[in-house]
Each structure stands twice: as structure tokens, then as C-alpha cells.
Amino acid sequence: MKKHYLIISCLFLVLAGSYLFGMLKVAGAPGFPLDDSWIHLQFAKNLITGNGFSYNADIPVNGSTSPLWTLLLAGAWGIIPSYFAAAVVLGVLFSVLTCIYSYKIAQTITKENNYPLLAGMLVAVTPPLAWAALSGMEPPLYAFLALAGIYFHITFRGKSDWRQYAATSTFALTAVARPECLILFPIAVIDNFITRRLVDDGNKRELIKKSLLHAAVFLIILIPYAVFNYTLSGSPVPTSFSAKVGNRGIVDLIAHGNIRNLTIIVYYVFQNYHDLIKSCVENNFILSLFFIIGFIALLFAPFREGSSHRSFILPLVLILQPLAMAVVTPFEGILIQNQRYITHFMPLLVIIELYGLFTLPDVIRGLFKLSSQKRGPVSIPGSMSIAVLLLIFIVSFKVQFFARFSDAKPKSLQYAYNVKNINEMQVRIGKWINENTDKNAVIAANDIGAIAFFGNRRIIDTVGLVTPEIIPYLRKGPDRQKGLLEYLELKRPDYLVIFPNWYPMIAARSDLFEKVYSVRLKDNITAGGREMVVYRTIRAGSFQNKP
């Protein structure tokens, strides 16, 4: 087993190393593929310099959607002098652990024909894990915690000692790493009831008592996190989460009777399932052909005699979490930013798809009523299986490093250009602000990561991720620009840094804002606009009157 862990780890390290080499070659300097990466680092910087959990020093705010990642990043940066190295080491570590727990979950299904090893290796080479590992963000952390929780749930669910709480505790930590993963614990509870009904036939009353006890443990772990959020913003979730979701989900529908949200929710239900299928095909179209067979076969796995995989949690997660995300957090689909919000889905899909390939011969024999001396859950004919597996690995590497069938860049080159774009735009503007503005200047910006980190100025976030008081202004009417302009008049920042295509009405107000600096990208595949502009506020201007 340790030998298998080593093989999987080395394979991933080689892949991540090649991503880093390509990034340095294209971008010319280390960096991160999204501006959000710098948001975590800004929080981490304030933590390790004694300014608390704040974005603007000494002003507490719960603007990190993944506070667990932020805390770990600050801790790693306190040990490793380089912030880039600290982020990469953490990302790679949790990505390797994600691969290993994929292996361990696969082991609960079957150990035959090196299925767990192949599953771990395929997870290591399948997008989007390498991108996530080097992103400086939380996807590797919550993916590892989600898979560890699933493994503990499958393995320790019947235990009566402390191990029975391993899954519950891990799912609670997963929610602190990524709020959408809050649904994993309820899914585990649902799985327990389904398994009791269909497989175990245990005591229902005892299961209810046990579920309530686990719910209490889950809440005890999460209550400090919720209290922290509520104390700072009046909401149990981070302000960054509220700002992105806005008033589109089920919560606003219930609270304010916004019937329009029903249409939005229904749209995203179909969109999320469509995106899930699309992610299968984009990650490895050959492997995706076996998803349906693997999904159905996994539904029957708990009924196999002697099976250690007495659970339906893998298919339940893929069915229920996209649904929950559509209902509670309908926001731009689930594929945005290299599947950043569903990184833990990829290992589950690979495990299921590979299981479909391994069970295909038995399905064929069953359909044609062919006999075989060896019949079982996994029995692949040698030469054909080796050829198919080889083709699957070739496709995985092709998606990562070579031209794709569409016009999109291969994943490694996408990552390199993501970093290049952020370095050339947000990082450059942040450094310009640091060198060309007064140290007491206040900067209002729609991309706040690198601008805050390198600019070292007080920030007003025009989107509301770390400036929660702006959110009511943005929700005053259908035109968010009017609400933003009202807030800017109230606060009068010294500079405004925005994408003009996001705020065309505000960008046109030459009586209020004077253009002093801009950056335009020639090869943009990352930023929200090709051009970002720095405006100086004209103090004599009236924010209410049009020019």
C-alpha cells in the first residue's frame, strides 16, 4: 500500500512540477491564476503581522469564504519565508492527500486488478487537480477533507468507539473550508437511512438517536465559526459568500417572497447537472463513456456478499450537492474558474467511471449470457483493458499538455496564462498604487486581491466581499451601479479601480473620476475585462448629478 501511495504521489508531483515550469516560462515570474488567491494572502499577511482576521489592518471582517484555508496559509507562511512557496506546498500536500483518499475509497469498492492504484493515478493526472494545487486557494483542502470524510463514513459508520465521529467531524471542517460542502453531512445522514432500509435492516429508533448525536457534534464544531461570522456581519456565513450569492437563492425567496428566484433556481438545477456531465467529458472524454455503467454498478455494490462498500454516498453526493447548490447558491454554474467549486467531484467521477470500465466485461457477459469461469465485480480481459487504460491516460495527458479538440488551450497552458494575466494586470496595478499614491489613500476596487496585497492601502470592495456595508446599496435596485455610486459619494475614496465594462455608467462620469493609469491585456483569458483603469476621484464633483 505504501508503495502505491508513493507511485501516486510521485506522479502528481511530476505533473505539478511541469505546470510550474510552464508557468514560469510563460508568465516570467511566480504568481497565482486568480485574483482571489491574493485575497487569502492579504488575510494571511494581516494575521501573521498581528492585525487580526482583517482585510484592512485591524478592522475585523469575515470576508474569507474559506477561513480554514486562510488560517493554514498564515501558519505555513509563518514557517516558510516565501508566501508563494507556502501556498504551493499546502496546495500540493492536500492534492496528494486527495489522490491517496481516492485510492482508499476505491479500495472499499474492490481491491482486484489494481483498481485502487489506477483510480489514484487517474485522479492525480485528471484536471482540475494540478491547477487547484498551484492556485493558492482552498480547493485542494476541501477536496481532501470531503474525500476523507466520505472514506471515514464508509469505513467507520458501524463502529461504536470514537471513530464513528471521524466522518462527522471531518465534514464539519469541510464546511469551514468551503461553505457549499455543508451539505455533505446531511447527505451522509440520508445515506445511513437509505442503507438501513435497503441493506442493513437495522434498528430505526437507534439510528435516529445516533443521527441526532452526530448532528450535535457537527453543530458544536460549526457553532464557533457561525458565531464569528454573525458577530462581524449579522449572518452565520461569510460576507464573501453572501455577496456572491446575492438575492437569488431559496433564502431570499422565503424571506422576501421573491418569486423570480424560482425561475433562477430551476435554471441552475438544469445548468448544474449539465455542467457535471460536461466536466466528465472535458476532463477525460474516453473515461466519461463508462460513467453510466459505473454509476449503476456502484448502486449494486452494497448488496454484494462480503462487500466493505456498504454505502450509496458517492452517487448521492453527485445527485444531491449540485441540486443543493442550485437551490441555495445559484451563481454562474459550477464549472467556472477551472471547476474551483466542485474540485471534490472529479475524484468521485473518476472512481465511478473507472469502476464502470472494470465492470463492463461482466455487463457484456450478462447481456449475451456468456459463461466464464471467473465471474465477479471486476474482471477485465488483459490486452483490451490495457489498451483502453493506456488510451485513458493518454487522453488525460493530452488535455493537460497538448492542443485540445476545441479552441481552448491545454490545461497547463491555461494555468500559465491565468498567472500571466493576473501578474500583468492586478499585480502591476497594485504595485503602481504602492509607488504612486499617498500611503493614507483609500482605494475602491472591484478586484481587491493583488491590489490590496501589493498596494498596501485601505480598500473599499465595490463587490462587497470584504466591505459588507456596501451590499444593501448594491441591492437597492436592478442597476447596481446607482447603488455603488451612492456609496462612493458617502465614502469618497481617493481612487477607483474598475473594469469599465463592468461599470460603464460610472466609467463615463468624467466629472467625478479622472483616468490616471490603466492596463490592457492582449491575451486575456482570466480577468473580468481586457482593460482595468485607475481613476482619481475629483473631489469637487457631484456624485448625484450627471455630467
Coordinates of C-alpha atoms in Angstrom, one line a residue:
M1 CA 0.0 0.0 0.0
K2 CA 2.8 2.5 0.9
K3 CA 4.4 1.7 -2.5
H4 CA 1.1 2.6 -4.2
Y5 CA 1.0 5.8 -2.2
L6 CA 4.5 6.7 -3.4
I7 CA 3.7 5.9 -7.0
I8 CA 0.6 8.1 -6.9
S9 CA 2.4 10.9 -5.1
C10 CA 5.4 11.0 -7.5
L11 CA 3.1 11.0 -10.5
F12 CA 1.3 14.0 -9.2
L13 CA 4.5 15.8 -8.2
V14 CA 5.9 15.4 -11.7
L15 CA 2.6 16.8 -13.1
A16 CA 2.6 19.8 -10.7
G17 CA 6.3 20.4 -11.4
S18 CA 5.7 20.6 -15.1
Y19 CA 2.8 23.1 -14.5
L20 CA 5.2 25.3 -12.5
F21 CA 7.9 25.1 -15.2
G22 CA 5.4 26.1 -17.9
M23 CA 4.0 28.9 -15.8
L24 CA 7.5 30.4 -15.2
K25 CA 8.3 30.1 -18.9
V26 CA 5.1 31.9 -19.9
A27 CA 4.5 34.4 -17.0
G28 CA 8.1 35.1 -16.3
A29 CA 7.6 35.2 -12.5
P30 CA 5.7 33.2 -9.9
G31 CA 2.1 34.1 -9.3
F32 CA -1.4 32.8 -9.0
P33 CA -4.1 32.1 -11.6
L34 CA -6.9 34.2 -10.0
D35 CA -7.0 37.5 -8.1
D36 CA -8.9 35.7 -5.3
S37 CA -5.7 33.9 -4.4
W38 CA -4.2 37.2 -3.2
I39 CA -7.3 37.8 -1.1
H40 CA -6.4 34.8 1.1
L41 CA -2.8 36.1 1.2
Q42 CA -3.9 39.5 2.3
F43 CA -5.9 38.0 5.2
A44 CA -2.9 35.8 6.0
K45 CA -0.5 38.8 5.9
N46 CA -2.6 40.6 8.5
L47 CA -2.8 37.5 10.7
I48 CA 0.9 37.0 10.8
T49 CA 1.7 40.7 11.3
G50 CA -0.6 40.8 14.4
N51 CA -3.5 42.7 12.7
G52 CA -6.1 40.0 13.3
F53 CA -8.5 38.4 10.9
S54 CA -8.8 41.5 8.8
Y55 CA -8.5 42.7 5.3
N56 CA -7.8 46.4 6.1
A57 CA -5.4 46.1 9.1
D58 CA -7.1 46.0 12.5
I59 CA -10.7 46.1 11.0
P60 CA -12.1 42.6 11.6
V61 CA -14.1 41.2 8.7
N62 CA -15.3 37.7 7.8
G63 CA -14.6 38.1 4.1
S64 CA -12.8 34.8 3.6
T65 CA -15.1 32.1 2.2
S66 CA -12.5 29.5 3.4
P67 CA -11.2 30.7 6.8
L68 CA -9.7 27.3 7.5
W69 CA -7.5 27.7 4.4
T70 CA -6.6 31.2 5.3
L71 CA -5.5 30.1 8.8
L72 CA -3.5 27.2 7.4
L73 CA -1.9 29.6 4.8
A74 CA -0.9 32.0 7.5
G75 CA 0.6 29.2 9.6
A76 CA 2.6 27.9 6.6
W77 CA 3.8 31.4 5.7
G78 CA 4.9 31.8 9.3
I79 CA 7.2 28.8 8.8
I80 CA 8.1 29.1 5.1
P81 CA 9.5 32.6 4.3
S82 CA 8.1 32.7 0.8
Y83 CA 4.3 33.3 0.5
F84 CA 4.3 31.6 -2.9
A85 CA 6.2 28.5 -1.6
A86 CA 3.9 28.3 1.4
A87 CA 0.8 28.3 -0.7
V88 CA 2.2 25.8 -3.2
V89 CA 3.4 23.4 -0.5
L90 CA 0.0 23.4 1.2
G91 CA -1.8 23.0 -2.2
V92 CA 0.4 20.2 -3.3
L93 CA 0.2 18.4 0.0
F94 CA -3.6 18.4 0.1
S95 CA -3.8 17.5 -3.5
V96 CA -1.6 14.4 -2.9
L97 CA -3.8 13.5 0.1
T98 CA -6.9 13.9 -2.2
C99 CA -5.3 11.3 -4.6
I100 CA -4.5 9.0 -1.7
Y101 CA -8.0 9.1 -0.2
S102 CA -9.4 8.4 -3.7
Y103 CA -7.3 5.3 -3.6
K104 CA -8.6 4.4 -0.1
I105 CA -12.3 4.9 -1.2
A106 CA -11.7 2.8 -4.3
Q107 CA -10.3 0.1 -2.0
T108 CA -13.7 -0.1 -0.2
I109 CA -15.3 -1.0 -3.6
T110 CA -12.8 -3.6 -4.7
K111 CA -9.1 -4.4 -4.5
E112 CA -9.0 -6.6 -7.6
N113 CA -6.8 -5.9 -10.6
N114 CA -5.1 -2.8 -9.1
Y115 CA -8.3 -0.9 -9.3
P116 CA -7.4 1.4 -6.3
L117 CA -4.0 2.1 -7.7
L118 CA -5.3 3.0 -11.1
A119 CA -8.0 5.2 -9.5
G120 CA -5.5 7.1 -7.5
M121 CA -3.2 7.5 -10.5
L122 CA -6.0 8.8 -12.7
V123 CA -7.1 11.3 -10.1
A124 CA -3.6 12.5 -10.0
V125 CA -3.4 13.2 -13.8
T126 CA -7.0 14.4 -14.3
P127 CA -7.9 18.1 -14.4
P128 CA -8.6 20.2 -12.4
L129 CA -6.4 19.0 -9.5
A130 CA -3.0 20.3 -10.7
W131 CA -4.4 23.8 -11.4
A132 CA -6.1 23.8 -8.0
A133 CA -2.9 22.6 -6.2
L134 CA -1.0 25.6 -7.6
S135 CA -3.8 28.1 -7.3
G136 CA -3.1 29.4 -3.8
M137 CA -6.7 28.7 -2.9
E138 CA -8.8 26.3 -0.9
P139 CA -10.0 23.6 -3.5
P140 CA -7.3 21.0 -2.6
L141 CA -8.1 21.5 1.1
Y142 CA -11.8 21.0 0.9
A143 CA -11.4 18.2 -1.7
F144 CA -9.1 16.3 0.7
L145 CA -11.5 16.8 3.6
A146 CA -14.5 15.8 1.6
L147 CA -12.9 12.6 0.4
A148 CA -11.5 11.8 3.8
G149 CA -15.0 12.3 5.3
I150 CA -16.5 10.1 2.7
Y151 CA -13.9 7.4 3.4
F152 CA -14.5 7.6 7.2
H153 CA -18.2 7.5 6.6
I154 CA -17.9 4.3 4.5
T155 CA -15.4 2.6 6.8
F156 CA -16.4 3.7 10.4
R157 CA -20.1 4.1 10.2
G158 CA -20.7 0.8 12.1
K159 CA -18.2 1.5 14.8
S160 CA -19.2 2.2 18.4
D161 CA -16.0 3.9 19.5
W162 CA -14.6 7.4 18.8
R163 CA -14.0 6.5 15.1
Q164 CA -17.7 6.8 14.4
Y165 CA -17.4 10.6 14.8
A166 CA -14.5 10.9 12.3
A167 CA -16.7 11.5 9.3
T168 CA -19.0 13.9 11.2
S169 CA -16.0 16.0 12.4
T170 CA -14.3 15.9 9.0
F171 CA -17.5 17.0 7.2
A172 CA -17.8 20.0 9.7
L173 CA -14.2 21.0 8.9
T174 CA -15.0 20.7 5.2
A175 CA -17.8 23.2 5.6
V176 CA -15.4 25.7 7.2
A177 CA -13.1 25.1 4.2
R178 CA -15.9 25.6 1.6
P179 CA -19.5 26.5 2.6
E180 CA -21.1 24.6 -0.2
C181 CA -19.8 21.4 1.4
L182 CA -22.1 22.0 4.4
I183 CA -24.5 19.6 2.5
L184 CA -22.1 16.6 2.9
F185 CA -23.1 15.8 6.4
P186 CA -26.9 15.8 5.7
I187 CA -26.1 13.6 2.6
A188 CA -24.2 11.2 4.9
V189 CA -27.3 11.0 7.2
I190 CA -29.6 10.3 4.3
D191 CA -27.2 7.6 3.2
N192 CA -27.4 6.0 6.6
F193 CA -31.2 5.8 6.4
I194 CA -31.2 4.5 2.9
T195 CA -28.6 1.9 3.7
R196 CA -30.5 0.8 6.8
R197 CA -33.7 0.4 4.7
L198 CA -32.2 -1.4 1.8
V199 CA -29.1 -3.2 3.1
D200 CA -28.6 -3.4 6.9
D201 CA -32.2 -3.6 8.1
G202 CA -31.0 -2.1 11.5
N203 CA -33.0 -0.6 14.4
K204 CA -34.6 2.6 13.1
R205 CA -35.0 4.2 16.5
E206 CA -31.4 3.6 17.3
L207 CA -30.4 5.1 14.0
I208 CA -32.4 8.3 14.7
K209 CA -30.8 8.7 18.2
K210 CA -27.4 8.2 16.7
S211 CA -28.1 10.7 13.9
L212 CA -29.2 13.3 16.4
L213 CA -26.0 12.8 18.4
H214 CA -23.9 13.2 15.3
A215 CA -25.8 16.3 14.4
A216 CA -25.0 17.7 17.8
V217 CA -21.2 17.0 17.3
F218 CA -21.4 18.6 13.8
L219 CA -23.1 21.7 15.2
I220 CA -20.7 22.0 18.2
I221 CA -17.8 22.2 15.7
L222 CA -19.5 24.7 13.5
I223 CA -21.0 27.0 16.2
P224 CA -17.8 29.0 16.8
Y225 CA -17.5 29.6 13.1
A226 CA -21.1 30.7 12.8
V227 CA -20.8 33.0 15.9
F228 CA -17.6 34.5 14.5
N229 CA -19.5 35.3 11.2
Y230 CA -22.6 36.6 13.0
T231 CA -20.6 38.8 15.3
L232 CA -18.9 40.6 12.4
S233 CA -21.7 40.7 9.8
G234 CA -25.0 39.6 11.3
S235 CA -25.0 36.5 9.2
P236 CA -23.8 32.9 10.0
V237 CA -22.0 32.7 6.7
P238 CA -19.0 34.8 5.4
T239 CA -19.8 38.1 3.8
S240 CA -18.0 36.9 0.6
F241 CA -20.5 34.1 0.3
S242 CA -23.4 36.4 0.8
A243 CA -22.1 39.0 -1.7
K244 CA -21.6 36.4 -4.4
V245 CA -25.0 34.6 -4.0
G246 CA -26.8 37.9 -3.7
N247 CA -30.6 37.7 -3.5
R248 CA -31.0 34.8 -6.0
G249 CA -31.4 31.7 -3.8
I250 CA -34.1 30.0 -1.7
V251 CA -33.3 32.0 1.4
D252 CA -34.3 35.3 -0.3
L253 CA -37.3 33.5 -1.8
I254 CA -38.5 32.5 1.6
A255 CA -37.5 35.8 3.4
H256 CA -38.8 38.3 0.8
G257 CA -41.2 36.3 -1.4
N258 CA -39.1 36.9 -4.5
I259 CA -40.9 34.6 -6.9
R260 CA -38.4 35.4 -9.6
N261 CA -36.0 33.2 -7.7
L262 CA -38.0 30.1 -8.6
T263 CA -37.1 30.6 -12.3
I264 CA -33.4 31.2 -11.4
I265 CA -33.3 28.1 -9.2
V266 CA -34.9 25.9 -11.8
Y267 CA -32.5 27.2 -14.5
Y268 CA -29.5 26.4 -12.3
V269 CA -30.7 22.9 -11.4
F270 CA -30.6 22.0 -15.1
Q271 CA -27.4 24.1 -15.6
N272 CA -25.5 22.3 -12.7
Y273 CA -26.4 18.8 -13.9
H274 CA -25.4 19.8 -17.5
D275 CA -22.1 21.2 -16.1
L276 CA -21.5 18.0 -14.2
I277 CA -21.8 15.9 -17.4
K278 CA -19.7 18.5 -19.3
S279 CA -16.9 18.2 -16.6
C280 CA -16.8 14.4 -17.2
V281 CA -16.3 14.9 -20.9
E282 CA -13.8 17.7 -20.7
N283 CA -11.7 16.0 -18.0
N284 CA -11.4 12.7 -20.0
F285 CA -13.9 12.0 -22.7
I286 CA -12.9 8.4 -23.0
L287 CA -13.3 7.7 -19.3
S288 CA -16.6 9.5 -19.3
L289 CA -18.1 6.8 -21.6
F290 CA -18.1 4.5 -18.6
F291 CA -19.8 6.8 -16.1
I292 CA -23.4 5.4 -16.5
I293 CA -22.2 1.8 -16.2
G294 CA -20.1 2.6 -13.1
F295 CA -22.9 4.6 -11.5
I296 CA -25.4 1.8 -11.9
A297 CA -22.8 -0.8 -10.8
L298 CA -22.0 1.2 -7.7
L299 CA -25.6 1.3 -6.7
F300 CA -25.5 -2.5 -6.5
A301 CA -22.1 -2.7 -4.8
P302 CA -23.5 -2.5 -1.2
F303 CA -25.6 -5.7 -2.0
R304 CA -22.5 -7.8 -2.9
E305 CA -21.7 -10.5 -0.4
G306 CA -18.7 -9.6 1.7
S307 CA -18.6 -6.0 0.3
S308 CA -17.0 -3.4 2.5
H309 CA -18.6 -0.6 0.5
R310 CA -22.0 -0.7 2.1
S311 CA -22.9 2.9 1.2
F312 CA -24.6 4.9 -1.5
I313 CA -22.8 8.2 -0.6
L314 CA -20.8 8.5 -3.8
P315 CA -23.8 8.7 -6.1
L316 CA -25.8 10.6 -3.5
V317 CA -23.2 13.4 -3.4
L318 CA -23.2 13.7 -7.2
I319 CA -27.0 13.8 -7.2
L320 CA -27.8 16.0 -4.2
Q321 CA -25.0 18.5 -4.0
P322 CA -25.5 20.1 -7.5
L323 CA -29.2 20.3 -6.6
A324 CA -28.4 21.9 -3.3
M325 CA -26.0 24.4 -4.9
A326 CA -28.7 25.4 -7.4
V327 CA -31.3 25.9 -4.7
V328 CA -29.2 27.7 -2.1
T329 CA -26.3 29.3 -4.1
P330 CA -27.3 29.8 -7.8
F331 CA -24.2 31.5 -9.1
E332 CA -22.7 31.3 -12.6
G333 CA -22.8 27.5 -12.8
I334 CA -20.3 25.0 -11.2
L335 CA -17.6 25.0 -13.9
I336 CA -16.3 28.5 -13.5
Q337 CA -12.6 29.0 -12.7
N338 CA -11.5 25.5 -13.5
Q339 CA -14.2 23.8 -11.5
R340 CA -13.0 25.6 -8.4
Y341 CA -16.3 25.0 -6.5
I342 CA -16.6 21.3 -7.3
T343 CA -13.0 20.0 -7.2
H344 CA -14.1 17.1 -5.0
F345 CA -16.4 15.9 -7.7
M346 CA -13.6 15.0 -10.0
P347 CA -12.2 12.1 -7.9
L348 CA -15.6 10.7 -7.3
L349 CA -16.3 10.8 -11.0
V350 CA -13.0 9.1 -11.8
I351 CA -13.7 6.4 -9.2
I352 CA -17.1 5.7 -10.7
E353 CA -16.1 5.9 -14.3
L354 CA -13.1 3.5 -13.8
Y355 CA -15.4 1.1 -11.9
G356 CA -17.7 1.2 -15.0
L357 CA -14.8 0.2 -17.2
F358 CA -13.9 -2.6 -14.8
T359 CA -17.4 -4.0 -14.7
L360 CA -18.1 -3.7 -18.4
P361 CA -17.0 -7.3 -19.2
D362 CA -19.5 -8.7 -16.7
V363 CA -22.2 -6.4 -18.2
I364 CA -21.4 -7.7 -21.7
R365 CA -21.4 -11.3 -20.5
G366 CA -24.7 -10.8 -18.8
L367 CA -26.3 -9.2 -21.8
F368 CA -25.2 -12.0 -24.1
K369 CA -25.5 -14.7 -21.5
L370 CA -21.9 -15.8 -21.9
S371 CA -20.3 -18.1 -19.4
S372 CA -17.0 -17.5 -17.7
Q373 CA -15.0 -19.4 -15.1
K374 CA -14.3 -16.3 -13.2
R375 CA -17.3 -14.1 -12.5
G376 CA -17.2 -11.2 -10.1
P377 CA -17.5 -7.5 -9.7
V378 CA -14.2 -6.8 -11.5
S379 CA -12.7 -9.0 -14.2
I380 CA -11.1 -7.3 -17.2
P381 CA -9.7 -9.1 -20.2
G382 CA -6.0 -8.4 -20.3
S383 CA -5.0 -6.9 -23.7
M384 CA -8.2 -5.0 -24.2
S385 CA -8.2 -3.4 -20.8
I386 CA -4.6 -2.4 -21.0
A387 CA -5.2 -0.8 -24.3
V388 CA -8.2 1.1 -23.0
L389 CA -6.4 2.2 -19.8
L390 CA -3.4 3.4 -21.8
L391 CA -5.8 5.4 -24.1
I392 CA -7.4 7.0 -21.0
F393 CA -4.0 8.0 -19.6
I394 CA -3.0 9.4 -23.0
V395 CA -6.2 11.5 -23.1
S396 CA -5.6 12.8 -19.6
F397 CA -2.1 14.0 -20.5
K398 CA -3.4 15.4 -23.8
V399 CA -5.9 17.5 -22.0
Q400 CA -3.2 18.7 -19.7
F401 CA -0.4 19.5 -22.1
F402 CA -1.4 19.4 -25.8
A403 CA -3.8 21.0 -28.1
R404 CA -7.4 20.1 -27.5
F405 CA -10.1 19.3 -30.0
S406 CA -11.8 22.7 -29.2
D407 CA -10.1 26.1 -29.5
A408 CA -9.3 26.1 -25.8
K409 CA -5.7 25.9 -24.6
P410 CA -4.5 22.8 -22.8
K411 CA -4.9 23.0 -19.0
S412 CA -1.2 23.5 -18.2
L413 CA -1.1 26.5 -20.7
Q414 CA -4.4 27.8 -19.4
Y415 CA -2.8 27.9 -15.9
A416 CA 0.3 29.7 -17.2
Y417 CA -1.8 32.3 -19.0
N418 CA -4.0 32.7 -15.9
V419 CA -0.9 33.6 -13.9
K420 CA 0.4 35.8 -16.7
N421 CA -2.8 37.8 -16.9
I422 CA -3.1 38.4 -13.1
N423 CA 0.6 39.4 -12.9
E424 CA 0.3 41.8 -15.8
M425 CA -2.9 43.4 -14.6
Q426 CA -3.9 43.2 -10.9
V427 CA -0.3 42.7 -9.6
R428 CA 1.0 45.5 -11.8
I429 CA -1.7 47.9 -10.7
G430 CA -1.2 47.0 -7.0
K431 CA 2.5 47.9 -7.3
W432 CA 1.7 51.1 -9.2
I433 CA -0.7 52.1 -6.4
N434 CA 2.0 51.4 -3.8
E435 CA 4.5 53.6 -5.7
N436 CA 2.3 56.4 -6.9
T437 CA -0.4 57.1 -4.2
D438 CA -0.3 58.6 -0.7
K439 CA 0.1 55.9 2.0
N440 CA -3.2 57.1 3.6
A441 CA -5.1 56.9 0.3
V442 CA -8.3 54.9 0.2
I443 CA -8.8 52.7 -2.9
A444 CA -12.2 51.4 -4.1
A445 CA -11.8 48.4 -6.4
N446 CA -13.8 45.5 -7.9
D447 CA -10.8 43.2 -7.9
I448 CA -9.3 43.5 -4.4
G449 CA -6.7 40.8 -4.1
A450 CA -3.4 41.8 -5.6
I451 CA -4.3 45.5 -5.4
A452 CA -4.6 45.2 -1.6
F453 CA -1.6 42.9 -1.2
F454 CA 0.9 44.9 -3.2
G455 CA -0.8 48.3 -2.9
N456 CA -0.7 48.4 0.9
R457 CA -3.6 50.8 1.0
R458 CA -7.0 50.8 2.7
I459 CA -9.5 49.0 0.4
I460 CA -13.2 49.5 -0.3
D461 CA -14.6 46.5 -2.1
T462 CA -17.2 47.5 -4.7
V463 CA -18.5 43.9 -4.9
G464 CA -18.9 43.6 -1.1
L465 CA -16.7 40.6 -0.3
V466 CA -14.8 42.5 2.4
T467 CA -17.0 45.6 2.6
P468 CA -20.3 44.1 3.8
E469 CA -21.9 47.5 4.4
I470 CA -21.9 48.2 0.7
I471 CA -24.2 45.2 0.0
P472 CA -27.5 46.9 0.9
Y473 CA -26.6 49.7 -1.6
L474 CA -25.9 47.2 -4.4
R475 CA -29.3 45.6 -3.8
K476 CA -31.4 48.7 -3.8
G477 CA -32.5 48.3 -7.4
P478 CA -31.8 46.4 -10.6
D479 CA -29.0 48.8 -11.5
R480 CA -26.1 48.0 -9.1
Q481 CA -24.1 51.0 -10.4
K482 CA -26.5 53.5 -9.0
G483 CA -26.3 51.9 -5.5
L484 CA -22.5 51.8 -5.8
L485 CA -22.3 55.4 -6.9
E486 CA -24.4 56.4 -3.8
Y487 CA -22.0 54.5 -1.5
L488 CA -18.9 56.0 -3.2
E489 CA -20.4 59.5 -2.6
L490 CA -20.8 58.6 1.0
K491 CA -17.2 57.3 1.5
R492 CA -15.4 59.4 -1.1
P493 CA -12.4 57.1 -1.9
D494 CA -9.3 58.7 -3.3
Y495 CA -9.0 56.3 -6.2
L496 CA -11.4 53.9 -8.0
V497 CA -10.0 50.8 -9.8
I498 CA -12.5 49.0 -12.0
F499 CA -13.2 47.2 -15.2
P500 CA -15.0 49.8 -17.3
N501 CA -17.1 47.1 -19.0
W502 CA -18.5 46.2 -15.6
Y503 CA -19.4 49.7 -14.7
P504 CA -19.9 51.7 -18.0
M505 CA -22.1 54.3 -16.4
I506 CA -19.6 55.1 -13.6
A507 CA -16.6 54.9 -16.0
A508 CA -18.3 57.6 -18.2
R509 CA -18.6 60.1 -15.3
S510 CA -15.6 62.2 -16.2
D511 CA -16.9 64.9 -13.9
L512 CA -16.3 62.5 -10.9
F513 CA -13.3 60.4 -11.9
E514 CA -10.1 61.2 -13.8
K515 CA -8.3 58.4 -15.5
V516 CA -4.7 58.3 -14.3
Y517 CA -3.5 54.8 -15.2
S518 CA -4.7 51.7 -17.0
V519 CA -3.6 48.2 -18.0
R520 CA -4.9 46.4 -21.1
L521 CA -4.3 42.7 -21.7
K522 CA -3.6 41.4 -25.2
D523 CA -4.2 37.7 -24.4
N524 CA -6.8 37.8 -21.6
I525 CA -8.4 34.5 -20.6
T526 CA -8.7 35.3 -16.9
A527 CA -9.7 38.8 -16.0
G528 CA -13.3 40.2 -16.0
G529 CA -12.3 42.6 -18.7
R530 CA -9.5 43.3 -21.1
E531 CA -8.8 46.7 -19.5
M532 CA -8.6 47.8 -15.9
V533 CA -8.5 51.5 -15.2
V534 CA -7.3 53.5 -12.2
Y535 CA -9.4 56.7 -11.7
R536 CA -8.6 59.6 -9.3
T537 CA -11.7 60.9 -7.6
I538 CA -12.4 64.6 -8.4
R539 CA -13.5 65.9 -5.0
A540 CA -15.5 68.9 -6.4
G541 CA -17.7 66.6 -8.5
S542 CA -21.3 65.8 -7.5
F543 CA -22.0 62.0 -7.4
Q544 CA -25.7 62.5 -7.8
N545 CA -25.8 64.9 -10.9
K546 CA -25.0 63.5 -14.3
P547 CA -22.4 65.4 -16.4

